[in-house]
Short mmCIF file of C-alpha atoms in Angstrom, two decimals:
data_model
loop_
_atom_site.label_atom_id
_atom_site.label_comp_id
_atom_site.label_asym_id
_atom_site.label_seq_id
_atom_site.Cartn_x
_atom_site.Cartn_y
_atom_site.Cartn_z
CA UNK B 1 64.43 69.98 136.01
CA UNK B 2 62.20 71.88 134.16
CA UNK B 3 64.58 75.26 134.89
CA UNK B 4 67.94 73.32 133.68
CA UNK B 5 66.02 72.96 130.54
CA UNK B 6 65.01 76.18 129.71
CA UNK B 7 68.43 77.81 130.64
CA UNK B 8 70.25 74.90 128.48
CA UNK B 9 67.55 75.63 125.33
CA UNK B 10 68.30 79.11 125.68
CA UNK B 11 72.01 78.53 126.16
CA UNK B 12 72.24 76.64 122.89
CA UNK B 13 70.11 78.82 120.51
CA UNK B 14 72.75 81.90 121.91
CA UNK B 15 75.34 79.33 120.57
CA UNK B 16 73.76 78.57 117.64
CA UNK B 17 72.71 81.89 116.12
CA UNK B 18 76.78 82.30 116.55
CA UNK B 19 78.79 85.70 117.19
CA UNK B 20 77.95 88.47 115.14
CA UNK B 21 82.25 89.31 113.97
CA UNK B 22 81.39 91.78 111.07
CA UNK B 23 78.72 93.98 109.73
CA UNK B 24 78.68 92.65 106.42
CA UNK B 25 78.80 95.06 103.05
CA UNK B 26 76.21 97.82 102.12
CA UNK B 27 74.44 97.49 98.80
CA UNK B 28 76.28 99.40 96.48
CA UNK B 29 72.95 101.41 94.41
CA UNK B 30 75.39 104.08 93.81
CA UNK B 31 78.09 102.62 92.07
CA UNK B 32 76.04 101.03 89.71
CA UNK B 33 74.24 104.44 89.06
CA UNK B 34 77.88 106.19 88.75
CA UNK B 35 79.39 103.67 87.25
CA UNK B 36 77.16 102.88 84.23
CA UNK B 37 77.09 107.30 83.88
CA UNK B 38 80.81 107.63 84.08
CA UNK B 39 81.06 104.49 81.50
CA UNK B 40 78.97 107.04 79.10
CA UNK B 41 80.09 109.60 79.96
CA UNK B 42 83.88 109.28 78.65
CA UNK B 43 82.30 108.16 75.43
CA UNK B 44 80.08 111.56 75.33
CA UNK B 45 83.21 113.78 75.89
CA UNK B 46 84.91 111.81 72.52
CA UNK B 47 81.45 112.47 70.95
CA UNK B 48 82.01 116.10 71.89
CA UNK B 49 85.94 116.09 71.21
CA UNK B 50 85.11 114.91 67.48
CA UNK B 51 82.13 117.49 66.94
CA UNK B 52 84.32 120.51 68.41
CA UNK B 53 86.66 119.51 65.47
CA UNK B 54 83.98 119.22 62.77
CA UNK B 55 82.70 122.74 64.03
CA UNK B 56 86.17 124.57 64.10
CA UNK B 57 86.74 122.84 60.53
CA UNK B 58 83.78 123.81 59.54
CA UNK B 59 84.79 127.51 60.43
CA UNK B 60 88.54 127.71 58.83
CA UNK B 61 86.48 127.20 55.58
CA UNK B 62 84.10 130.01 56.40
CA UNK B 63 87.24 132.05 57.03
CA UNK B 64 88.03 134.43 53.58
CA UNK B 65 92.06 135.23 53.66
CA UNK B 66 94.68 132.42 54.12
CA UNK B 67 95.86 134.74 56.95
CA UNK B 68 92.88 134.51 59.15
CA UNK B 69 92.86 130.71 58.63
CA UNK B 70 96.45 130.66 59.68
CA UNK B 71 96.17 132.51 62.71
CA UNK B 72 92.75 130.42 63.45
CA UNK B 73 95.19 127.11 63.14
CA UNK B 74 97.67 128.24 65.15
CA UNK B 75 95.18 128.97 67.96
CA UNK B 76 93.16 126.64 67.86
CA UNK B 77 95.38 122.62 66.57
CA UNK B 78 98.40 123.78 67.75
CA UNK B 79 100.47 121.31 67.84
CA UNK B 80 98.64 119.95 63.97
CA UNK B 81 99.44 119.74 61.06
CA UNK B 82 96.56 121.01 58.77
CA UNK B 83 96.01 120.69 55.22
CA UNK B 84 92.69 121.85 53.18
CA UNK B 85 92.32 121.90 49.74
CA UNK B 86 89.03 122.33 47.97
CA UNK B 87 86.74 119.23 49.46
CA UNK B 88 89.33 117.88 52.10
CA UNK B 89 90.60 118.92 55.74
CA UNK B 90 93.44 116.77 56.55
CA UNK B 91 94.66 117.07 60.64
CA UNK B 92 97.61 115.04 61.30
CA UNK B 93 97.48 115.45 65.08
CA UNK B 94 100.82 114.28 68.15
CA UNK B 95 99.81 111.87 70.49
CA UNK B 96 101.14 111.76 74.07
CA UNK B 97 103.49 108.40 72.82
CA UNK B 98 105.35 110.35 69.97
CA UNK B 99 102.85 108.78 67.03
CA UNK B 100 100.24 110.62 65.21
CA UNK B 101 96.61 109.89 64.14
CA UNK B 102 95.66 111.57 61.45
CA UNK B 103 91.61 113.01 60.93
CA UNK B 104 90.17 113.10 57.49
CA UNK B 105 87.05 115.00 56.39
CA UNK B 106 85.91 114.96 53.10
CA UNK B 107 83.37 117.44 52.28
CA UNK B 108 81.09 118.18 49.33
CA UNK B 109 82.21 121.67 48.70
CA UNK B 110 79.78 123.20 50.60
CA UNK B 111 79.52 124.23 54.59
CA UNK B 112 77.65 121.43 57.09
CA UNK B 113 74.45 124.10 57.37
CA UNK B 114 74.54 125.08 53.94
CA UNK B 115 73.15 121.50 52.47
CA UNK B 116 76.79 119.57 53.11
CA UNK B 117 77.65 116.28 53.57
CA UNK B 118 80.44 115.72 55.35
CA UNK B 119 82.32 112.50 56.01
CA UNK B 120 85.24 112.12 59.36
CA UNK B 121 87.29 109.32 59.55
CA UNK B 122 89.59 109.25 62.19
CA UNK B 123 92.80 106.70 62.43
CA UNK B 124 95.63 106.14 64.90
CA UNK B 125 94.91 105.39 68.18
CA UNK B 126 91.15 104.90 68.64
CA UNK B 127 89.01 105.90 65.85
CA UNK B 128 85.67 106.14 63.40
CA UNK B 129 83.44 107.42 61.09
CA UNK B 130 81.16 110.36 61.22
CA UNK B 131 78.77 111.16 58.41
CA UNK B 132 77.34 114.50 58.68
CA UNK B 133 74.21 115.41 56.72
CA UNK B 134 71.53 118.59 56.56
CA UNK B 135 68.65 117.80 56.64
CA UNK B 136 64.43 119.25 57.53
CA UNK B 137 64.76 118.46 60.49
CA UNK B 138 68.41 119.68 61.76
CA UNK B 139 71.60 118.38 61.37
CA UNK B 140 72.30 114.54 61.04
CA UNK B 141 75.31 113.16 62.68
CA UNK B 142 75.79 109.75 62.16
CA UNK B 143 78.86 108.28 64.32
CA UNK B 144 79.64 104.36 62.97
CA UNK B 145 82.55 101.87 64.07
CA UNK B 146 83.53 104.27 66.90
CA UNK B 147 86.12 102.14 68.21
CA UNK B 148 88.44 102.92 71.60
CA UNK B 149 90.21 100.64 73.52
CA UNK B 150 87.66 97.57 74.18
CA UNK B 151 84.95 99.15 73.50
CA UNK B 152 83.09 100.09 70.09
CA UNK B 153 79.92 101.25 68.97
CA UNK B 154 77.39 103.93 66.84
CA UNK B 155 75.36 106.83 67.56
CA UNK B 156 72.72 108.53 65.96
CA UNK B 157 72.01 112.04 66.81
CA UNK B 158 70.86 115.29 66.07
CA UNK B 159 72.55 118.10 66.14
CA UNK B 160 72.58 122.05 66.32
CA UNK B 161 76.01 123.81 67.26
CA UNK B 162 76.86 127.76 68.04
CA UNK B 163 80.27 129.11 66.76
CA UNK B 164 81.53 132.61 66.18
CA UNK B 165 85.43 131.85 65.99
CA UNK B 166 88.32 133.10 68.17
CA UNK B 167 87.48 134.36 72.10
CA UNK B 168 83.88 132.37 71.94
CA UNK B 169 83.03 129.16 73.22
CA UNK B 170 81.50 126.17 71.12
CA UNK B 171 78.43 125.21 72.00
CA UNK B 172 76.77 122.18 71.14
CA UNK B 173 73.20 120.96 71.63
CA UNK B 174 72.07 117.39 70.46
CA UNK B 175 69.95 114.38 70.98
CA UNK B 176 69.74 110.67 70.31
CA UNK B 177 71.32 107.19 71.03
CA UNK B 178 74.26 106.38 71.77
CA UNK B 179 75.42 102.36 72.09
CA UNK B 180 78.88 101.56 73.20
CA UNK B 181 79.68 97.68 73.54
CA UNK B 182 82.37 97.06 76.00
CA UNK B 183 84.09 93.46 75.53
CA UNK B 184 86.72 93.84 78.01
CA UNK B 185 85.66 91.07 80.02
CA UNK B 186 84.46 89.29 77.51
CA UNK B 187 84.57 88.88 73.78
CA UNK B 188 81.56 86.50 73.32
CA UNK B 189 79.22 87.99 75.78
CA UNK B 190 80.02 91.84 75.72
CA UNK B 191 78.23 94.84 78.00
CA UNK B 192 75.88 97.05 76.05
CA UNK B 193 75.62 100.41 76.88
CA UNK B 194 72.69 102.29 75.47
CA UNK B 195 72.26 106.08 76.59
CA UNK B 196 68.92 107.48 75.24
CA UNK B 197 68.76 111.40 75.15
CA UNK B 198 65.28 112.47 76.20
CA UNK B 199 65.87 115.74 76.85
CA UNK B 200 68.53 117.44 74.76
CA UNK B 201 72.21 117.62 75.95
CA UNK B 202 73.57 121.49 76.21
CA UNK B 203 77.07 120.91 76.31
CA UNK B 204 80.40 124.10 75.98
CA UNK B 205 83.62 122.89 75.43
CA UNK B 206 84.46 125.85 78.14
CA UNK B 207 82.33 124.41 80.76
CA UNK B 208 81.14 120.75 79.65
CA UNK B 209 77.22 119.46 80.09
CA UNK B 210 74.80 121.64 81.12
CA UNK B 211 71.52 120.49 80.48
CA UNK B 212 69.99 117.29 79.15
CA UNK B 213 68.15 113.89 80.46
CA UNK B 214 68.42 110.79 79.03
CA UNK B 215 68.10 106.79 80.12
CA UNK B 216 71.07 104.56 79.71
CA UNK B 217 70.14 100.69 79.89
CA UNK B 218 73.46 98.75 80.76
CA UNK B 219 72.59 94.77 79.70
CA UNK B 220 75.55 92.53 80.72
CA UNK B 221 75.38 89.00 78.32
CA UNK B 222 78.00 88.09 80.39
CA UNK B 223 76.16 88.00 84.00
CA UNK B 224 72.83 88.38 82.54
CA UNK B 225 72.75 91.87 84.22
CA UNK B 226 70.11 94.50 83.18
CA UNK B 227 69.98 98.06 84.95
CA UNK B 228 68.10 100.98 83.69
CA UNK B 229 69.70 104.95 85.05
CA UNK B 230 68.13 107.76 84.95
CA UNK B 231 70.40 110.91 84.55
CA UNK B 232 69.78 114.78 85.07
CA UNK B 233 72.16 117.31 83.94
CA UNK B 234 71.39 120.27 85.95
CA UNK B 235 72.62 123.63 86.02
CA UNK B 236 73.52 126.31 88.61
CA UNK B 237 75.16 125.17 89.90
CA UNK B 238 76.60 122.08 87.84
CA UNK B 239 75.77 118.65 89.06
CA UNK B 240 74.36 115.29 87.70
CA UNK B 241 71.13 114.02 89.23
CA UNK B 242 71.20 109.62 88.85
CA UNK B 243 68.78 107.29 89.94
CA UNK B 244 68.74 103.84 90.06
CA UNK B 245 66.00 101.56 91.71
CA UNK B 246 65.62 102.63 95.04
CA UNK B 247 68.83 105.45 95.00
CA UNK B 248 68.94 107.97 94.26
CA UNK B 249 71.51 111.29 94.46
CA UNK B 250 72.94 114.27 92.89
CA UNK B 251 76.77 114.92 92.85
CA UNK B 252 79.23 117.31 91.19
CA UNK B 253 81.04 115.24 88.47
CA UNK B 254 84.16 116.07 86.48
CA UNK B 255 82.63 117.75 83.62
CA UNK B 256 84.96 118.59 81.17
CA UNK U 1 76.74 93.26 122.30
CA UNK U 2 79.60 91.26 122.20
CA UNK U 3 81.25 91.04 125.70
CA UNK U 4 77.46 90.85 127.03
CA UNK U 5 77.15 87.91 125.06
CA UNK U 6 80.37 86.47 126.18
CA UNK U 7 79.45 86.68 129.34
CA UNK U 8 75.92 85.24 129.22
CA UNK U 9 77.62 82.46 127.48
CA UNK U 10 78.74 81.52 130.54
CA UNK U 11 76.56 82.61 133.22
CA UNK U 12 74.12 80.72 131.76
CA UNK U 13 75.75 77.14 132.26
CA UNK U 14 76.42 77.95 135.61
CA UNK U 15 73.04 79.24 136.40
CA UNK U 16 72.46 75.56 134.58
CA UNK U 17 74.29 74.00 137.60
CA UNK U 18 73.31 76.05 140.00
CA UNK U 19 69.74 74.54 138.68
CA UNK U 20 70.29 71.75 139.20
CA UNK U 21 72.06 71.50 142.57
CA UNK U 22 69.16 73.74 143.77
CA UNK U 23 67.19 70.99 142.47
CA UNK U 24 69.34 68.66 144.77
CA UNK U 25 69.07 70.89 147.63
CA UNK U 26 65.25 71.46 147.19
CA UNK U 27 64.60 67.22 146.98
CA UNK U 28 66.41 66.75 150.47
CA UNK U 29 64.35 69.77 152.22
CA UNK U 30 61.49 68.02 150.74
CA UNK U 31 62.43 64.73 152.04
CA UNK U 32 63.39 65.85 155.66
CA UNK U 33 60.12 67.61 156.19
CA UNK U 34 57.94 64.74 155.21
CA UNK U 35 59.75 61.48 155.19
CA UNK U 36 62.65 61.66 158.11
CA UNK U 37 63.09 57.90 157.18
CA UNK U 38 64.45 58.15 153.90
CA UNK U 39 66.79 60.88 155.21
CA UNK U 40 68.10 58.90 157.84
CA UNK U 41 69.16 56.25 155.17
CA UNK U 42 70.68 58.94 153.36
CA UNK U 43 73.05 60.70 155.78
CA UNK U 44 74.33 56.56 156.56
CA UNK U 45 75.39 56.39 152.95
CA UNK U 46 76.57 59.88 153.22
CA UNK U 47 78.87 58.51 155.80
CA UNK U 48 79.77 55.33 154.30
CA UNK U 49 80.97 57.35 151.22
CA UNK U 50 83.75 58.98 153.36
CA UNK U 51 86.22 61.41 151.71
CA UNK U 52 88.91 59.04 151.59
CA UNK U 53 86.88 56.50 149.31
CA UNK U 54 86.53 58.96 147.15
CA UNK U 55 89.87 59.70 146.41
CA UNK U 56 91.15 56.44 146.01
CA UNK U 57 88.27 54.76 144.03
CA UNK U 58 86.98 55.27 140.68
CA UNK U 59 83.56 56.23 140.76
CA UNK U 60 82.52 56.68 137.63
CA UNK U 61 84.19 55.06 134.11
CA UNK U 62 82.49 56.67 131.42
CA UNK U 63 82.30 60.38 131.30
CA UNK U 64 80.65 62.14 128.05
CA UNK U 65 80.87 66.29 127.77
CA UNK U 66 79.73 68.79 126.17
CA UNK U 67 81.28 72.43 125.91
CA UNK U 68 81.39 75.56 124.07
CA UNK U 69 85.05 77.79 124.06
CA UNK U 70 85.92 81.13 123.49
CA UNK U 71 88.26 80.84 121.04
CA UNK U 72 92.42 80.33 121.78
CA UNK U 73 95.04 82.40 120.37
CA UNK U 74 95.41 80.09 117.98
CA UNK U 75 92.13 79.29 116.58
CA UNK U 76 91.46 82.84 117.14
CA UNK U 77 94.20 83.13 114.60
CA UNK U 78 92.91 80.33 112.23
CA UNK U 79 89.13 82.53 112.14
CA UNK U 80 90.11 85.73 112.00
CA UNK U 81 91.77 86.52 108.58
CA UNK U 82 88.10 85.34 106.95
CA UNK U 83 86.82 87.51 104.37
CA UNK U 84 89.70 90.44 104.53
CA UNK U 85 90.83 89.32 101.12
CA UNK U 86 88.01 91.32 99.73
CA UNK U 87 85.79 94.42 101.05
CA UNK U 88 83.05 93.69 98.59
CA UNK U 89 82.15 90.11 97.46
CA UNK U 90 85.59 89.28 96.95
CA UNK U 91 85.32 87.93 93.21
CA UNK U 92 87.34 90.77 91.78
CA UNK U 93 89.87 92.42 93.83
CA UNK U 94 92.36 93.99 91.34
CA UNK U 95 92.00 96.11 88.49
CA UNK U 96 87.96 94.96 88.01
CA UNK U 97 86.28 95.19 84.10
CA UNK U 98 83.48 97.65 84.54
CA UNK U 99 81.23 94.24 83.70
CA UNK U 100 82.58 92.52 86.96
CA UNK U 101 83.15 95.51 89.01
CA UNK U 102 78.94 96.14 88.30
CA UNK U 103 78.39 92.74 88.65
CA UNK U 104 80.12 92.70 91.83
CA UNK U 105 78.02 95.83 93.23
CA UNK U 106 74.93 93.71 92.28
CA UNK U 107 75.67 91.59 95.63
CA UNK U 108 76.44 92.54 99.07
CA UNK U 109 77.78 90.86 102.42
CA UNK U 110 75.07 89.95 105.11
CA UNK U 111 76.54 89.80 108.71
CA UNK U 112 79.82 87.46 109.49
CA UNK U 113 79.09 85.55 112.22
CA UNK U 114 81.14 83.36 114.37
CA UNK U 115 80.38 80.31 116.28
CA UNK U 116 83.68 79.43 118.47
CA UNK U 117 84.87 75.92 120.00
CA UNK U 118 81.79 73.37 120.25
CA UNK U 119 83.39 70.48 121.63
CA UNK U 120 81.56 66.63 122.52
CA UNK U 121 83.92 64.38 124.62
CA UNK U 122 84.55 60.91 126.13
CA UNK U 123 87.15 59.94 128.35
CA UNK U 124 87.76 56.38 129.89
CA UNK U 125 88.32 56.13 133.71
CA UNK U 126 91.73 54.09 133.89
CA UNK U 127 92.92 55.00 137.65
CA UNK U 128 90.71 57.62 140.09
CA UNK U 129 93.63 60.49 139.01
CA UNK U 130 94.10 59.34 134.96
CA UNK U 131 91.81 59.05 132.16
CA UNK U 132 92.19 58.94 128.51
CA UNK U 133 89.88 60.40 125.98
CA UNK U 134 89.11 62.03 122.59
CA UNK U 135 87.51 64.94 122.02
CA UNK U 136 85.98 66.31 118.66
CA UNK U 137 85.95 70.29 117.99
CA UNK U 138 84.28 72.48 115.48
CA UNK U 139 84.57 76.16 115.17
CA UNK U 140 83.24 78.32 112.05
CA UNK U 141 82.98 81.74 110.69
CA UNK U 142 80.49 82.21 107.60
CA UNK U 143 79.20 85.00 105.93
CA UNK U 144 76.10 85.19 103.29
CA UNK U 145 76.32 87.21 99.80
CA UNK U 146 73.18 88.14 98.96
CA UNK U 147 71.58 90.24 95.58
CA UNK U 148 70.37 94.16 96.28
CA UNK U 149 67.59 93.99 94.23
CA UNK U 150 65.45 91.58 96.57
CA UNK U 151 68.38 90.56 99.49
CA UNK U 152 67.92 86.44 98.73
CA UNK U 153 70.91 84.63 99.71
CA UNK U 154 73.00 83.55 97.02
CA UNK U 155 75.93 81.84 98.66
CA UNK U 156 77.40 80.92 102.12
CA UNK U 157 80.92 81.47 102.24
CA UNK U 158 82.93 80.04 105.23
CA UNK U 159 85.54 78.50 106.93
CA UNK U 160 85.24 75.79 109.42
CA UNK U 161 87.40 73.87 111.76
CA UNK U 162 86.96 70.69 113.02
CA UNK U 163 89.88 69.25 114.81
CA UNK U 164 89.72 65.42 116.62
CA UNK U 165 92.41 65.42 119.83
CA UNK U 166 93.42 62.65 121.89
CA UNK U 167 94.39 63.31 125.31
CA UNK U 168 95.09 62.66 128.90
CA UNK U 169 93.23 63.82 131.99
CA UNK U 170 94.53 64.26 135.31
CA UNK U 171 92.11 64.89 138.23
CA UNK U 172 94.25 66.02 141.00
CA UNK U 173 91.95 67.32 143.52
CA UNK U 174 88.79 64.89 143.89
CA UNK U 175 86.06 65.26 146.07
CA UNK U 176 82.53 63.83 146.14
CA UNK U 177 80.85 67.41 144.01
CA UNK U 178 83.89 69.32 142.79
CA UNK U 179 86.72 67.79 141.13
CA UNK U 180 89.57 69.79 139.53
CA UNK U 181 92.00 68.59 136.87
CA UNK U 182 94.38 69.30 133.79
CA UNK U 183 94.82 67.64 130.50
CA UNK U 184 97.18 67.58 127.86
CA UNK U 185 96.33 66.47 123.93
CA UNK U 186 97.50 66.02 120.35
CA UNK U 187 95.16 66.43 117.81
CA UNK U 188 94.77 67.28 114.22
CA UNK U 189 92.12 69.90 112.50
CA UNK U 190 91.22 70.29 109.18
CA UNK U 191 90.36 74.19 107.93
CA UNK U 192 87.76 73.73 105.08
CA UNK U 193 87.40 76.66 103.09
CA UNK U 194 85.39 77.21 99.79
CA UNK U 195 88.29 76.35 98.02
CA UNK U 196 90.46 74.45 100.22
CA UNK U 197 91.27 72.34 103.01
CA UNK U 198 94.24 72.13 104.71
CA UNK U 199 95.13 69.39 107.64
CA UNK U 200 97.19 70.23 110.56
CA UNK U 201 98.44 68.89 113.34
CA UNK U 202 98.11 71.13 116.39
CA UNK U 203 98.59 70.66 120.62
CA UNK U 204 95.62 71.59 122.94
CA UNK U 205 95.93 71.41 127.14
CA UNK U 206 93.67 72.42 129.84
CA UNK U 207 95.14 74.31 132.12
CA UNK U 208 92.91 73.99 135.18
CA UNK U 209 89.59 73.15 134.96
CA UNK U 210 86.74 72.30 137.50
CA UNK U 211 83.94 70.37 137.15
CA UNK U 212 80.84 70.49 139.75
CA UNK U 213 78.05 68.02 139.96
CA UNK U 214 76.91 64.42 140.55
CA UNK U 215 76.48 62.76 137.54
CA UNK U 216 75.06 65.38 135.43
CA UNK U 217 77.99 68.10 136.10
CA UNK U 218 78.91 71.14 134.62
CA UNK U 219 82.15 72.34 134.00
CA UNK U 220 84.95 74.83 133.23
CA UNK U 221 88.35 75.01 131.73
CA UNK U 222 90.69 77.49 130.88
CA UNK U 223 93.44 76.03 128.88
CA UNK U 224 94.78 76.53 124.83
CA UNK U 225 94.84 75.09 121.54
CA UNK U 226 92.18 73.64 119.54
CA UNK U 227 89.07 73.94 121.84
CA UNK U 228 89.29 76.83 122.71
CA UNK U 229 90.36 78.97 125.63
CA UNK U 230 88.02 79.74 128.21
CA UNK U 231 85.17 76.68 128.26
CA UNK U 232 82.02 75.51 130.06
CA UNK U 233 79.78 73.12 129.12
CA UNK U 234 77.87 70.44 130.78
CA UNK U 235 78.82 66.76 131.51
CA UNK U 236 77.62 62.95 132.24
CA UNK U 237 79.03 60.31 133.44
CA UNK U 238 78.54 56.62 134.98
#
């Protein structure tokens, strides 16, 4: 009888444990790390585009002859209409939807480096307002009202750049903070990405980001999730090292 | 490991039956050695209950059984598509926002487990070869969702199938310790999903069943329908 009880007991235990019919899913640390980084990377790329345009616009002002300006505009603003007067540069550029967006640069008459104070506003499609000011710490670049699809935000950067005209790469070096609010999932409880640059980012328009570090905090009010992702941009070979919680990885990303 | 476990499911009830019969054999052996009178008495009883009598009399009116079965084609189909709708957590399979995508990534699915048909049955014998009864059947599949930071279970998703079957059983070979039989039944199942419940009428059949033992016995059946395909279990009749 004892044997009967034992075997029945083992049999019942096996039954109650059930058969494993699927192994479940893996923990997706990489999804969290990469998704947050990719979202910030796209926002930074828009900032790079804006700053590249400003650097080129400033370079136009340093060219003395009309021929040089026309040649530069022909090469660098192909397809766009550029009009320049004493204090304004207006660039009208086509979009892929047969419409135009307009970038208006209001200067104080000086280049940015030489005690300049510029305001750059883009309207049509996505937009932003950028104020550039030369200070004794460097050039302040204050982005306000960045709007792109369901994202809005602002950035406060300390900027330096290097550009010597046609044939040379534009190099941007900056540090500071970018805050983007994404209300795609919920208008009342948005997701906020705060990227704090902990080591200055170096960006070349020919290569993308080549150096720098940042810490990205992502707070999602809708689900009450708070995540912090560490980002190190590394060169030779170009790659990015991400870290999140117990997960870390290096991978090659689409830098430009 | 899965086939091994299935073999175990089959072997263990058989071991139980073997164990029971071995106990009875041992009892007879001991009796033979130590109490000759009782052996003689037992032999008289054996002669008294002839094979013919067993065939034509109702030895047990009531029959209660519990068992386990591998899924039939039907019950397998009802369980197998569970969890296929999404590889992650099933909340946002199409065009997720960043918020949804990140939230989904905070959770992961634990192992998916399936318990194929557990059955409980009662039969009442009207004639030596005919009995009517009712069977309850349960099968389920379930999976936990856990948080990646602490592995704590945040929810269990599952599908549970409960069936109630009325059946008719034909005992077509009746020996003292061995019976062969077939049965046919009709019932309803309730498929309980996390967000809905469906009720369906479905058939059930035992193509070939073998029971071995006395009052307490084990059984092995091959059938189809609601209560599974290859079935094993224990029963008690009185």
